[in-house]
Amino acid sequence: THQNNFVAVPERTSILDQAMAALLSDLERTGLLDSTLVVLATEFGRTPRINQNAGRDHYPNAWSLALAGSGIQRGAVIGATDEDGIEVTENPFDEKNLFATMFTALGIDPYAEYDLPGFPTFHRVEKEAKPIHEVLV
């Protein structure tokens, strides 16, 4: 929402909320939630301050996401920012931790190595990136 934030966000989140609720309810009802990992995320956060176009710009310093289903503890909230949403103040994690967490939740070795001809050894996730154990069941 680079512009018109106060109109666009309520419109978009009402659609997203309904879709996520329906998806999670259907997965729970059919017994598939325990074997399906649902990830709601973006590639960056949004600035805590409103710009000159009544919008919010890209902000990689602090971002949020939601995980549900396979291997994820229900109701866990991990991390925090300062009161202005500018800096992470508790439990800073990055995308490497996220991918290690997702692989672990799905029962996949996050540190598996692959040798591809003509390339250095490829790892799913670097070994120093630990899963976020606080969200894993």
PDB file of C-alpha atoms in Angstrom:
ATOM      1  CA  THR A   1       0.000   0.000   0.000  1.00  0.00           C
ATOM      2  CA  HIS A   2       2.316   2.705  -1.240  1.00  0.00           C
ATOM      3  CA  GLN A   3      -0.722   4.971  -1.332  1.00  0.00           C
ATOM      4  CA  ASN A   4      -4.277   5.172  -0.016  1.00  0.00           C
ATOM      5  CA  ASN A   5      -3.411   2.903   2.932  1.00  0.00           C
ATOM      6  CA  PHE A   6      -6.523   3.637   4.999  1.00  0.00           C
ATOM      7  CA  VAL A   7      -8.868   2.529   2.209  1.00  0.00           C
ATOM      8  CA  ALA A   8      -6.812  -0.252   0.618  1.00  0.00           C
ATOM      9  CA  VAL A   9      -5.811  -2.147   3.771  1.00  0.00           C
ATOM     10  CA  PRO A  10      -9.335  -2.660   5.176  1.00  0.00           C
ATOM     11  CA  GLU A  11     -10.592  -3.761   1.752  1.00  0.00           C
ATOM     12  CA  ARG A  12      -7.753  -6.231   1.224  1.00  0.00           C
ATOM     13  CA  THR A  13      -7.604  -7.582   4.758  1.00  0.00           C
ATOM     14  CA  SER A  14     -11.326  -8.327   4.854  1.00  0.00           C
ATOM     15  CA  ILE A  15     -10.878 -10.525   1.759  1.00  0.00           C
ATOM     16  CA  LEU A  16      -7.727 -12.119   3.181  1.00  0.00           C
ATOM     17  CA  ASP A  17      -9.300 -12.750   6.600  1.00  0.00           C
ATOM     18  CA  GLN A  18     -12.278 -14.510   5.040  1.00  0.00           C
ATOM     19  CA  ALA A  19     -10.099 -16.614   2.743  1.00  0.00           C
ATOM     20  CA  MET A  20      -7.669 -17.649   5.498  1.00  0.00           C
ATOM     21  CA  ALA A  21     -10.503 -18.501   7.880  1.00  0.00           C
ATOM     22  CA  ALA A  22     -12.179 -20.636   5.214  1.00  0.00           C
ATOM     23  CA  LEU A  23      -8.925 -22.391   4.277  1.00  0.00           C
ATOM     24  CA  LEU A  24      -7.945 -23.189   7.868  1.00  0.00           C
ATOM     25  CA  SER A  25     -11.496 -24.279   8.748  1.00  0.00           C
ATOM     26  CA  ASP A  26     -11.672 -26.582   5.718  1.00  0.00           C
ATOM     27  CA  LEU A  27      -8.257 -28.083   6.460  1.00  0.00           C
ATOM     28  CA  GLU A  28      -9.243 -28.657  10.097  1.00  0.00           C
ATOM     29  CA  ARG A  29     -12.639 -30.124   9.169  1.00  0.00           C
ATOM     30  CA  THR A  30     -11.132 -32.545   6.647  1.00  0.00           C
ATOM     31  CA  GLY A  31      -8.284 -33.581   8.946  1.00  0.00           C
ATOM     32  CA  LEU A  32      -5.628 -32.146   6.614  1.00  0.00           C
ATOM     33  CA  LEU A  33      -4.396 -29.288   8.801  1.00  0.00           C
ATOM     34  CA  ASP A  34      -1.942 -31.502  10.691  1.00  0.00           C
ATOM     35  CA  SER A  35      -0.229 -32.480   7.417  1.00  0.00           C
ATOM     36  CA  THR A  36      -0.426 -29.109   5.627  1.00  0.00           C
ATOM     37  CA  LEU A  37       1.796 -26.126   6.409  1.00  0.00           C
ATOM     38  CA  VAL A  38       0.076 -22.804   5.718  1.00  0.00           C
ATOM     39  CA  VAL A  39       2.378 -19.778   5.438  1.00  0.00           C
ATOM     40  CA  LEU A  40       1.099 -16.210   5.183  1.00  0.00           C
ATOM     41  CA  ALA A  41       4.035 -13.903   4.568  1.00  0.00           C
ATOM     42  CA  THR A  42       5.495 -11.212   2.377  1.00  0.00           C
ATOM     43  CA  GLU A  43       9.079 -10.559   1.399  1.00  0.00           C
ATOM     44  CA  PHE A  44       9.352  -7.441   3.585  1.00  0.00           C
ATOM     45  CA  GLY A  45       7.522  -5.365   6.149  1.00  0.00           C
ATOM     46  CA  ARG A  46       5.963  -1.950   5.682  1.00  0.00           C
ATOM     47  CA  THR A  47       7.217   1.316   7.128  1.00  0.00           C
ATOM     48  CA  PRO A  48       5.711   2.175  10.487  1.00  0.00           C
ATOM     49  CA  ARG A  49       5.164   5.736   9.249  1.00  0.00           C
ATOM     50  CA  ILE A  50       2.690   6.899   6.623  1.00  0.00           C
ATOM     51  CA  ASN A  51       4.249   8.481   3.516  1.00  0.00           C
ATOM     52  CA  GLN A  52       3.162  11.600   1.592  1.00  0.00           C
ATOM     53  CA  ASN A  53       0.708   9.477  -0.471  1.00  0.00           C
ATOM     54  CA  ALA A  54      -1.111   8.188   2.621  1.00  0.00           C
ATOM     55  CA  GLY A  55       0.668   4.858   2.119  1.00  0.00           C
ATOM     56  CA  ARG A  56       3.468   2.778   3.557  1.00  0.00           C
ATOM     57  CA  ASP A  57       6.719   1.877   1.828  1.00  0.00           C
ATOM     58  CA  HIS A  58       8.986  -1.203   1.911  1.00  0.00           C
ATOM     59  CA  TYR A  59      10.630  -1.804   5.274  1.00  0.00           C
ATOM     60  CA  PRO A  60      12.913  -4.820   5.789  1.00  0.00           C
ATOM     61  CA  ASN A  61      13.818  -4.094   9.443  1.00  0.00           C
ATOM     62  CA  ALA A  62      10.679  -5.609  10.979  1.00  0.00           C
ATOM     63  CA  TRP A  63       8.083  -7.856   9.358  1.00  0.00           C
ATOM     64  CA  SER A  64       5.401 -10.296  10.436  1.00  0.00           C
ATOM     65  CA  LEU A  65       4.059 -13.580   9.180  1.00  0.00           C
ATOM     66  CA  ALA A  66       1.673 -16.313  10.220  1.00  0.00           C
ATOM     67  CA  LEU A  67       2.214 -20.073  10.211  1.00  0.00           C
ATOM     68  CA  ALA A  68      -0.441 -22.715  10.781  1.00  0.00           C
ATOM     69  CA  GLY A  69      -0.811 -26.449  10.526  1.00  0.00           C
ATOM     70  CA  SER A  70       1.822 -29.148  10.241  1.00  0.00           C
ATOM     71  CA  GLY A  71       4.202 -29.043  13.180  1.00  0.00           C
ATOM     72  CA  ILE A  72       3.279 -25.507  14.292  1.00  0.00           C
ATOM     73  CA  GLN A  73       2.121 -24.734  17.824  1.00  0.00           C
ATOM     74  CA  ARG A  74      -1.262 -23.006  17.832  1.00  0.00           C
ATOM     75  CA  GLY A  75      -1.489 -19.539  19.338  1.00  0.00           C
ATOM     76  CA  ALA A  76       2.254 -18.917  19.624  1.00  0.00           C
ATOM     77  CA  VAL A  77       3.367 -15.309  19.236  1.00  0.00           C
ATOM     78  CA  ILE A  78       7.121 -14.903  18.945  1.00  0.00           C
ATOM     79  CA  GLY A  79       9.084 -11.656  18.856  1.00  0.00           C
ATOM     80  CA  ALA A  80       8.291  -7.988  19.317  1.00  0.00           C
ATOM     81  CA  THR A  81       9.247  -4.563  18.049  1.00  0.00           C
ATOM     82  CA  ASP A  82       9.612  -1.267  19.811  1.00  0.00           C
ATOM     83  CA  GLU A  83       6.368   0.664  20.262  1.00  0.00           C
ATOM     84  CA  ASP A  84       6.805   2.402  16.906  1.00  0.00           C
ATOM     85  CA  GLY A  85       7.432  -0.843  14.986  1.00  0.00           C
ATOM     86  CA  ILE A  86      10.846   0.379  13.884  1.00  0.00           C
ATOM     87  CA  GLU A  87      13.254  -2.158  15.376  1.00  0.00           C
ATOM     88  CA  VAL A  88      12.937  -5.742  16.581  1.00  0.00           C
ATOM     89  CA  THR A  89      13.357  -5.837  20.357  1.00  0.00           C
ATOM     90  CA  GLU A  90      12.665  -9.525  21.134  1.00  0.00           C
ATOM     91  CA  ASN A  91      13.687 -12.711  19.342  1.00  0.00           C
ATOM     92  CA  PRO A  92      15.062 -11.389  16.062  1.00  0.00           C
ATOM     93  CA  PHE A  93      14.788 -13.998  13.320  1.00  0.00           C
ATOM     94  CA  ASP A  94      15.390 -13.822   9.599  1.00  0.00           C
ATOM     95  CA  GLU A  95      14.362 -15.708   6.465  1.00  0.00           C
ATOM     96  CA  LYS A  96      16.976 -18.408   7.110  1.00  0.00           C
ATOM     97  CA  ASN A  97      15.349 -19.177  10.465  1.00  0.00           C
ATOM     98  CA  LEU A  98      11.943 -19.185   8.767  1.00  0.00           C
ATOM     99  CA  PHE A  99      13.018 -21.731   6.152  1.00  0.00           C
ATOM    100  CA  ALA A 100      14.725 -23.915   8.775  1.00  0.00           C
ATOM    101  CA  THR A 101      11.461 -23.791  10.749  1.00  0.00           C
ATOM    102  CA  MET A 102       9.292 -24.646   7.753  1.00  0.00           C
ATOM    103  CA  PHE A 103      11.464 -27.621   6.736  1.00  0.00           C
ATOM    104  CA  THR A 104      11.566 -28.872  10.346  1.00  0.00           C
ATOM    105  CA  ALA A 105       7.786 -28.547  10.731  1.00  0.00           C
ATOM    106  CA  LEU A 106       7.323 -30.639   7.590  1.00  0.00           C
ATOM    107  CA  GLY A 107       9.767 -33.300   8.802  1.00  0.00           C
ATOM    108  CA  ILE A 108      12.378 -32.420   6.154  1.00  0.00           C
ATOM    109  CA  ASP A 109      16.052 -32.111   7.076  1.00  0.00           C
ATOM    110  CA  PRO A 110      16.739 -28.371   6.684  1.00  0.00           C
ATOM    111  CA  TYR A 111      20.482 -28.939   6.359  1.00  0.00           C
ATOM    112  CA  ALA A 112      20.491 -31.605   3.641  1.00  0.00           C
ATOM    113  CA  GLU A 113      23.254 -31.177   1.080  1.00  0.00           C
ATOM    114  CA  TYR A 114      23.025 -31.533  -2.674  1.00  0.00           C
ATOM    115  CA  ASP A 115      25.900 -31.885  -5.078  1.00  0.00           C
ATOM    116  CA  LEU A 116      25.060 -30.445  -8.468  1.00  0.00           C
ATOM    117  CA  PRO A 117      27.638 -30.873 -11.252  1.00  0.00           C
ATOM    118  CA  GLY A 118      29.579 -27.658 -11.790  1.00  0.00           C
ATOM    119  CA  PHE A 119      28.225 -25.926  -8.663  1.00  0.00           C
ATOM    120  CA  PRO A 120      29.331 -25.690  -5.043  1.00  0.00           C
ATOM    121  CA  THR A 121      27.525 -27.948  -2.575  1.00  0.00           C
ATOM    122  CA  PHE A 122      23.992 -26.666  -2.132  1.00  0.00           C
ATOM    123  CA  HIS A 123      22.260 -26.660   1.279  1.00  0.00           C
ATOM    124  CA  ARG A 124      18.552 -26.142   1.846  1.00  0.00           C
ATOM    125  CA  VAL A 125      19.434 -23.866   4.776  1.00  0.00           C
ATOM    126  CA  GLU A 126      22.820 -22.857   6.159  1.00  0.00           C
ATOM    127  CA  LYS A 127      23.750 -24.844   9.265  1.00  0.00           C
ATOM    128  CA  GLU A 128      23.986 -21.733  11.465  1.00  0.00           C
ATOM    129  CA  ALA A 129      20.298 -20.947  10.799  1.00  0.00           C
ATOM    130  CA  LYS A 130      18.312 -22.588  13.571  1.00  0.00           C
ATOM    131  CA  PRO A 131      14.578 -23.315  13.477  1.00  0.00           C
ATOM    132  CA  ILE A 132      12.343 -21.142  15.616  1.00  0.00           C
ATOM    133  CA  HIS A 133      11.734 -23.822  18.261  1.00  0.00           C
ATOM    134  CA  GLU A 134       9.184 -21.679  20.128  1.00  0.00           C
ATOM    135  CA  VAL A 135       6.643 -22.270  17.337  1.00  0.00           C
ATOM    136  CA  LEU A 136       7.284 -25.964  16.741  1.00  0.00           C
ATOM    137  CA  VAL A 137       5.123 -28.614  18.400  1.00  0.00           C
TER     138      VAL A 137
END
